[in-house]
Short mmCIF file of C-alpha atoms in Angstrom, two decimals:
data_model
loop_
_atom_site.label_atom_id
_atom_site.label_comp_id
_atom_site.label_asym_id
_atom_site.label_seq_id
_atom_site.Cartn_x
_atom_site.Cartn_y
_atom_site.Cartn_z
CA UNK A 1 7.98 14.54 39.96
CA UNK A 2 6.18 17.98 40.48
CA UNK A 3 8.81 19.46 37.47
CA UNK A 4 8.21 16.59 35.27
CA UNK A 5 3.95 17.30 35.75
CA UNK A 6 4.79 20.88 34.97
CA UNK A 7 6.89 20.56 32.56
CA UNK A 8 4.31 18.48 30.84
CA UNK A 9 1.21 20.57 31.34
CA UNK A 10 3.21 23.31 29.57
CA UNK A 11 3.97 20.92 26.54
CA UNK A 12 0.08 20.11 26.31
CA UNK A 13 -1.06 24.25 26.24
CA UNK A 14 1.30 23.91 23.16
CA UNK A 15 -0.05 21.04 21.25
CA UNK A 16 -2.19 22.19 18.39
CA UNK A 17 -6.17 20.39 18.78
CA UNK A 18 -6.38 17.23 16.01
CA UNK A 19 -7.82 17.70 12.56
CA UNK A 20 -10.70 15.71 12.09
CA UNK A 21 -10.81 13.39 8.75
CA UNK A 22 -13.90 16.16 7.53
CA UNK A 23 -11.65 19.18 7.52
CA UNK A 24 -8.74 17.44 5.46
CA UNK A 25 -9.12 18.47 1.69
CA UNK A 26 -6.67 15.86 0.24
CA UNK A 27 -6.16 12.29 0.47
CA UNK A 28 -3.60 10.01 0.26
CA UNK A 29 -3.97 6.67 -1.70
CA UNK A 30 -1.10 4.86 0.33
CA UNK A 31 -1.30 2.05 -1.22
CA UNK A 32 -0.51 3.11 -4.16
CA UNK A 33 2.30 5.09 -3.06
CA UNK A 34 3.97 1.93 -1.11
CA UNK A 35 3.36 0.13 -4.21
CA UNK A 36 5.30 2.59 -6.22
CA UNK A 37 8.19 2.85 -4.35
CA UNK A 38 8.68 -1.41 -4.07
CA UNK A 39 8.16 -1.34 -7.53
CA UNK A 40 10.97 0.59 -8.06
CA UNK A 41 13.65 -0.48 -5.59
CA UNK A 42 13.09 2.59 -3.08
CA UNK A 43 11.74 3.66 0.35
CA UNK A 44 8.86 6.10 0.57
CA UNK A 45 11.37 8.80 1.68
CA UNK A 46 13.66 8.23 -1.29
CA UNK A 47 10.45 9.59 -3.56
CA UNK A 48 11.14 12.84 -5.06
CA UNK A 49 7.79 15.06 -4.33
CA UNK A 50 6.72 14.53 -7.89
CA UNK A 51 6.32 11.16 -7.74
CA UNK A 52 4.42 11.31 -4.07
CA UNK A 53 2.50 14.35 -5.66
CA UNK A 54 0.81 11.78 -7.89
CA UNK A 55 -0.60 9.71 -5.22
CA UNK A 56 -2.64 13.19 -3.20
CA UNK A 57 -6.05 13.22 -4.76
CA UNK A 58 -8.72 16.04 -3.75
CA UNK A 59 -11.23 14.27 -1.40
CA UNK A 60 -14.61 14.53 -2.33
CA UNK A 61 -17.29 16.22 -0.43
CA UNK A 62 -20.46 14.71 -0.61
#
């Protein structure tokens, strides 16, 4: 069990910190996007990157 703690105490030093919702500069409208893709007979993944491009606005910073 000692290996396993260690082991995982290493993988935790790695692990970046969060990002908080304030420091993301894009949002997603999901959705949307979900909508999109039933609409058109596909999964999310299928999407090419121009299609899920359309759905990332800039978020607004009041």
């Amino acid at each position: 069990m000692t290996g396993l703690m260690k082991n995982y105490k290493e993988t935790l030093k790695d692990t970046p910190q969060p990002i908080l919702l304030s420091q993301m500069e894009n949002s997603i409208d999901l959705k949307a996007l979900f909508s999109y893709a039933k609409a058109n007979n596909m999964k999310v993944s299928e999407l090419s990157e121009t299609d899920k491009k359309k759905f990332v606005r800039a978020r607004c910073l009041l």
